[in-house]
C-alpha cells in the first residue's frame, strides 16, 4: 500500500489504473480510523479493484471555534488499518496542497444543508461539498462510500452528485457501534470516563425511538418527545437538536408517512456527538 501526498501523484496513479480498466473505489475520511471506517473500506475493497482511502482533516468544514487543531491524528495506525483491509492507496494531502494560496472556489448547497447540523454548523456542508468534489475530481472513483452515521452528509453528497451530474455511485454503509451501543466516532476519544457513560443516552434514545416506530407510532412529535426525554435525564448531556426530517429533503415533518431520518446531536461536556436512525420504507 502506498501513501500519496500530492494531487499530481494521485492523478498519475489513477491514470495507470484506468488504463488497465480497473474499477476504483474511494473512502473519504478525516483519519484516526476505527471499525466504522473499516467497514466502509472493507466493502469498497470487495466491490472495486483498487481502493483509495483519503485521510485529510479538512479545514474548510470546521467552524472558527471548533476542534480543527485538536482533532485526533495517527497516520501510522491509519496506514496499518488500511493495509490490513486491502486498500491500495492512502491519499494524505497537506491543507496547502488542497487549498493553495489564492484558493477561492467553493461548492455550496441550499435547503438540505440548512437543517440539523447545518443550523449549528452553518459553513460545515460547504466545506464538505467542496472537499468531496475535489476528491472526486482527483481520484475519479467509480464508487464512493459514506457512513449512515453522518446521515445528513450522505443525503447532501447524494444530492450534490445528482444535481451536478457527477459520474460516481454513492454507497451508504450502516452505523458501526461499540458493544454498549455508542456509535463509533473519532471524537469519542475526547470523552472522560464519566462522559463516556453519559454518552450512552444518544444510542438509548435512538433505540427507544426505533422501537416506538416499529410499534406503529405515526406522530413525529411523540417520537421527538420520547427521544428528548431520555437524553434530558442525563445531567452531562445538553441537546443541540432532536429532529425528524424527510430523508430526501432534510425538512422537518410532523407525520411519519414517508421515508424519514430521526437524528440527534448532543453535547456531552464539550464534545458534540451525533446519532440517528433512518426508516426507508413506511
Ligand atoms: P470521518 O473520518 O468522521 O469524517 O468519517 C469518514 C466516513 O466514515 C464518513 O462517511 C462517516 O460517516 C463514516 N463513519 C464514521 N463513523 C462511522 C460509524 N460509526 N459507522 C459507520 N460509518 C462511520
JSON list of N, CA and C in Angstrom, two decimals, residues 99-127:
[
{"chain": "A", "resi": 99, "resn": "UNK", "atom": "N", "xyz": [-5.69, 23.39, -0.63]},
{"chain": "A", "resi": 99, "resn": "UNK", "atom": "CA", "xyz": [-6.14, 24.79, -0.68]},
{"chain": "A", "resi": 99, "resn": "UNK", "atom": "C", "xyz": [-4.93, 25.71, -0.81]},
{"chain": "A", "resi": 100, "resn": "UNK", "atom": "N", "xyz": [-4.30, 25.74, -1.98]},
{"chain": "A", "resi": 100, "resn": "UNK", "atom": "CA", "xyz": [-3.12, 26.58, -2.14]},
{"chain": "A", "resi": 100, "resn": "UNK", "atom": "C", "xyz": [-3.47, 28.07, -2.05]},
{"chain": "A", "resi": 101, "resn": "UNK", "atom": "N", "xyz": [-2.47, 28.87, -1.86]},
{"chain": "A", "resi": 101, "resn": "UNK", "atom": "CA", "xyz": [-2.63, 30.33, -1.78]},
{"chain": "A", "resi": 101, "resn": "UNK", "atom": "C", "xyz": [-3.53, 30.82, -2.92]},
{"chain": "A", "resi": 102, "resn": "UNK", "atom": "N", "xyz": [-4.51, 31.64, -2.58]},
{"chain": "A", "resi": 102, "resn": "UNK", "atom": "CA", "xyz": [-5.39, 32.20, -3.61]},
{"chain": "A", "resi": 102, "resn": "UNK", "atom": "C", "xyz": [-6.63, 31.35, -3.86]},
{"chain": "A", "resi": 103, "resn": "UNK", "atom": "N", "xyz": [-6.74, 30.22, -3.17]},
{"chain": "A", "resi": 103, "resn": "UNK", "atom": "CA", "xyz": [-7.89, 29.33, -3.37]},
{"chain": "A", "resi": 103, "resn": "UNK", "atom": "C", "xyz": [-9.19, 30.08, -3.06]},
{"chain": "A", "resi": 104, "resn": "UNK", "atom": "N", "xyz": [-10.17, 30.04, -3.98]},
{"chain": "A", "resi": 104, "resn": "UNK", "atom": "CA", "xyz": [-11.42, 30.77, -3.70]},
{"chain": "A", "resi": 104, "resn": "UNK", "atom": "C", "xyz": [-12.66, 30.15, -4.34]},
{"chain": "A", "resi": 105, "resn": "UNK", "atom": "N", "xyz": [-12.63, 28.85, -4.64]},
{"chain": "A", "resi": 105, "resn": "UNK", "atom": "CA", "xyz": [-13.78, 28.21, -5.26]},
{"chain": "A", "resi": 105, "resn": "UNK", "atom": "C", "xyz": [-14.43, 27.23, -4.27]},
{"chain": "A", "resi": 106, "resn": "UNK", "atom": "N", "xyz": [-15.76, 27.36, -4.10]},
{"chain": "A", "resi": 106, "resn": "UNK", "atom": "CA", "xyz": [-16.45, 26.50, -3.14]},
{"chain": "A", "resi": 106, "resn": "UNK", "atom": "C", "xyz": [-17.73, 25.92, -3.75]},
{"chain": "A", "resi": 107, "resn": "UNK", "atom": "N", "xyz": [-18.11, 24.75, -3.28]},
{"chain": "A", "resi": 107, "resn": "UNK", "atom": "CA", "xyz": [-19.37, 24.14, -3.71]},
{"chain": "A", "resi": 107, "resn": "UNK", "atom": "C", "xyz": [-20.35, 24.28, -2.55]},
{"chain": "A", "resi": 108, "resn": "UNK", "atom": "N", "xyz": [-21.46, 24.93, -2.81]},
{"chain": "A", "resi": 108, "resn": "UNK", "atom": "CA", "xyz": [-22.43, 25.19, -1.75]},
{"chain": "A", "resi": 108, "resn": "UNK", "atom": "C", "xyz": [-23.77, 24.56, -2.10]},
{"chain": "A", "resi": 109, "resn": "UNK", "atom": "N", "xyz": [-24.61, 24.37, -1.12]},
{"chain": "A", "resi": 109, "resn": "UNK", "atom": "CA", "xyz": [-25.92, 23.75, -1.37]},
{"chain": "A", "resi": 109, "resn": "UNK", "atom": "C", "xyz": [-26.98, 24.40, -0.50]},
{"chain": "A", "resi": 110, "resn": "UNK", "atom": "N", "xyz": [-28.16, 24.56, -1.07]},
{"chain": "A", "resi": 110, "resn": "UNK", "atom": "CA", "xyz": [-29.31, 25.12, -0.34]},
{"chain": "A", "resi": 110, "resn": "UNK", "atom": "C", "xyz": [-30.10, 24.01, 0.35]},
{"chain": "A", "resi": 111, "resn": "UNK", "atom": "N", "xyz": [-31.17, 24.39, 1.00]},
{"chain": "A", "resi": 111, "resn": "UNK", "atom": "CA", "xyz": [-32.22, 23.53, 1.56]},
{"chain": "A", "resi": 111, "resn": "UNK", "atom": "C", "xyz": [-31.68, 22.40, 2.46]},
{"chain": "A", "resi": 112, "resn": "UNK", "atom": "N", "xyz": [-31.10, 21.35, 1.88]},
{"chain": "A", "resi": 112, "resn": "UNK", "atom": "CA", "xyz": [-30.70, 20.20, 2.70]},
{"chain": "A", "resi": 112, "resn": "UNK", "atom": "C", "xyz": [-29.68, 20.58, 3.78]},
{"chain": "A", "resi": 113, "resn": "UNK", "atom": "N", "xyz": [-28.89, 21.61, 3.51]},
{"chain": "A", "resi": 113, "resn": "UNK", "atom": "CA", "xyz": [-27.81, 21.96, 4.44]},
{"chain": "A", "resi": 113, "resn": "UNK", "atom": "C", "xyz": [-28.25, 23.00, 5.47]},
{"chain": "A", "resi": 114, "resn": "UNK", "atom": "N", "xyz": [-29.53, 23.41, 5.39]},
{"chain": "A", "resi": 114, "resn": "UNK", "atom": "CA", "xyz": [-29.99, 24.47, 6.29]},
{"chain": "A", "resi": 114, "resn": "UNK", "atom": "C", "xyz": [-30.60, 23.92, 7.57]},
{"chain": "A", "resi": 115, "resn": "UNK", "atom": "N", "xyz": [-30.82, 22.62, 7.63]},
{"chain": "A", "resi": 115, "resn": "UNK", "atom": "CA", "xyz": [-31.45, 22.00, 8.81]},
{"chain": "A", "resi": 115, "resn": "UNK", "atom": "C", "xyz": [-30.38, 21.25, 9.64]},
{"chain": "A", "resi": 116, "resn": "UNK", "atom": "N", "xyz": [-30.81, 20.66, 10.73]},
{"chain": "A", "resi": 116, "resn": "UNK", "atom": "CA", "xyz": [-29.99, 19.77, 11.56]},
{"chain": "A", "resi": 116, "resn": "UNK", "atom": "C", "xyz": [-28.60, 20.37, 11.83]},
{"chain": "A", "resi": 117, "resn": "UNK", "atom": "N", "xyz": [-27.54, 19.64, 11.44]},
{"chain": "A", "resi": 117, "resn": "UNK", "atom": "CA", "xyz": [-26.17, 20.11, 11.74]},
{"chain": "A", "resi": 117, "resn": "UNK", "atom": "C", "xyz": [-25.86, 21.43, 11.05]},
{"chain": "A", "resi": 118, "resn": "UNK", "atom": "N", "xyz": [-26.55, 21.73, 9.93]},
{"chain": "A", "resi": 118, "resn": "UNK", "atom": "CA", "xyz": [-26.33, 22.98, 9.21]},
{"chain": "A", "resi": 118, "resn": "UNK", "atom": "C", "xyz": [-26.72, 24.20, 10.02]},
{"chain": "A", "resi": 119, "resn": "UNK", "atom": "N", "xyz": [-27.64, 24.04, 10.99]},
{"chain": "A", "resi": 119, "resn": "UNK", "atom": "CA", "xyz": [-28.06, 25.17, 11.81]},
{"chain": "A", "resi": 119, "resn": "UNK", "atom": "C", "xyz": [-26.97, 25.57, 12.81]},
{"chain": "A", "resi": 120, "resn": "UNK", "atom": "N", "xyz": [-26.38, 24.56, 13.46]},
{"chain": "A", "resi": 120, "resn": "UNK", "atom": "CA", "xyz": [-25.33, 24.90, 14.44]},
{"chain": "A", "resi": 120, "resn": "UNK", "atom": "C", "xyz": [-23.95, 24.96, 13.79]},
{"chain": "A", "resi": 121, "resn": "UNK", "atom": "N", "xyz": [-23.82, 24.45, 12.55]},
{"chain": "A", "resi": 121, "resn": "UNK", "atom": "CA", "xyz": [-22.53, 24.50, 11.85]},
{"chain": "A", "resi": 121, "resn": "UNK", "atom": "C", "xyz": [-22.77, 25.06, 10.43]},
{"chain": "A", "resi": 122, "resn": "UNK", "atom": "N", "xyz": [-23.02, 26.39, 10.35]},
{"chain": "A", "resi": 122, "resn": "UNK", "atom": "CA", "xyz": [-23.52, 26.97, 9.09]},
{"chain": "A", "resi": 122, "resn": "UNK", "atom": "C", "xyz": [-22.57, 26.85, 7.89]},
{"chain": "A", "resi": 123, "resn": "UNK", "atom": "N", "xyz": [-21.26, 26.68, 8.11]},
{"chain": "A", "resi": 123, "resn": "UNK", "atom": "CA", "xyz": [-20.34, 26.58, 6.96]},
{"chain": "A", "resi": 123, "resn": "UNK", "atom": "C", "xyz": [-19.85, 25.15, 6.74]},
{"chain": "A", "resi": 124, "resn": "UNK", "atom": "N", "xyz": [-20.33, 24.23, 7.57]},
{"chain": "A", "resi": 124, "resn": "UNK", "atom": "CA", "xyz": [-19.81, 22.85, 7.56]},
{"chain": "A", "resi": 124, "resn": "UNK", "atom": "C", "xyz": [-20.01, 22.17, 6.20]},
{"chain": "A", "resi": 125, "resn": "UNK", "atom": "N", "xyz": [-21.24, 22.19, 5.68]},
{"chain": "A", "resi": 125, "resn": "UNK", "atom": "CA", "xyz": [-21.52, 21.40, 4.46]},
{"chain": "A", "resi": 125, "resn": "UNK", "atom": "C", "xyz": [-20.91, 22.04, 3.21]},
{"chain": "A", "resi": 126, "resn": "UNK", "atom": "N", "xyz": [-20.68, 23.34, 3.26]},
{"chain": "A", "resi": 126, "resn": "UNK", "atom": "CA", "xyz": [-19.96, 24.00, 2.16]},
{"chain": "A", "resi": 126, "resn": "UNK", "atom": "C", "xyz": [-18.53, 23.40, 2.08]},
{"chain": "A", "resi": 127, "resn": "UNK", "atom": "N", "xyz": [-17.93, 23.22, 3.26]},
{"chain": "A", "resi": 127, "resn": "UNK", "atom": "CA", "xyz": [-16.60, 22.62, 3.32]},
{"chain": "A", "resi": 127, "resn": "UNK", "atom": "C", "xyz": [-16.62, 21.16, 2.87]}
]
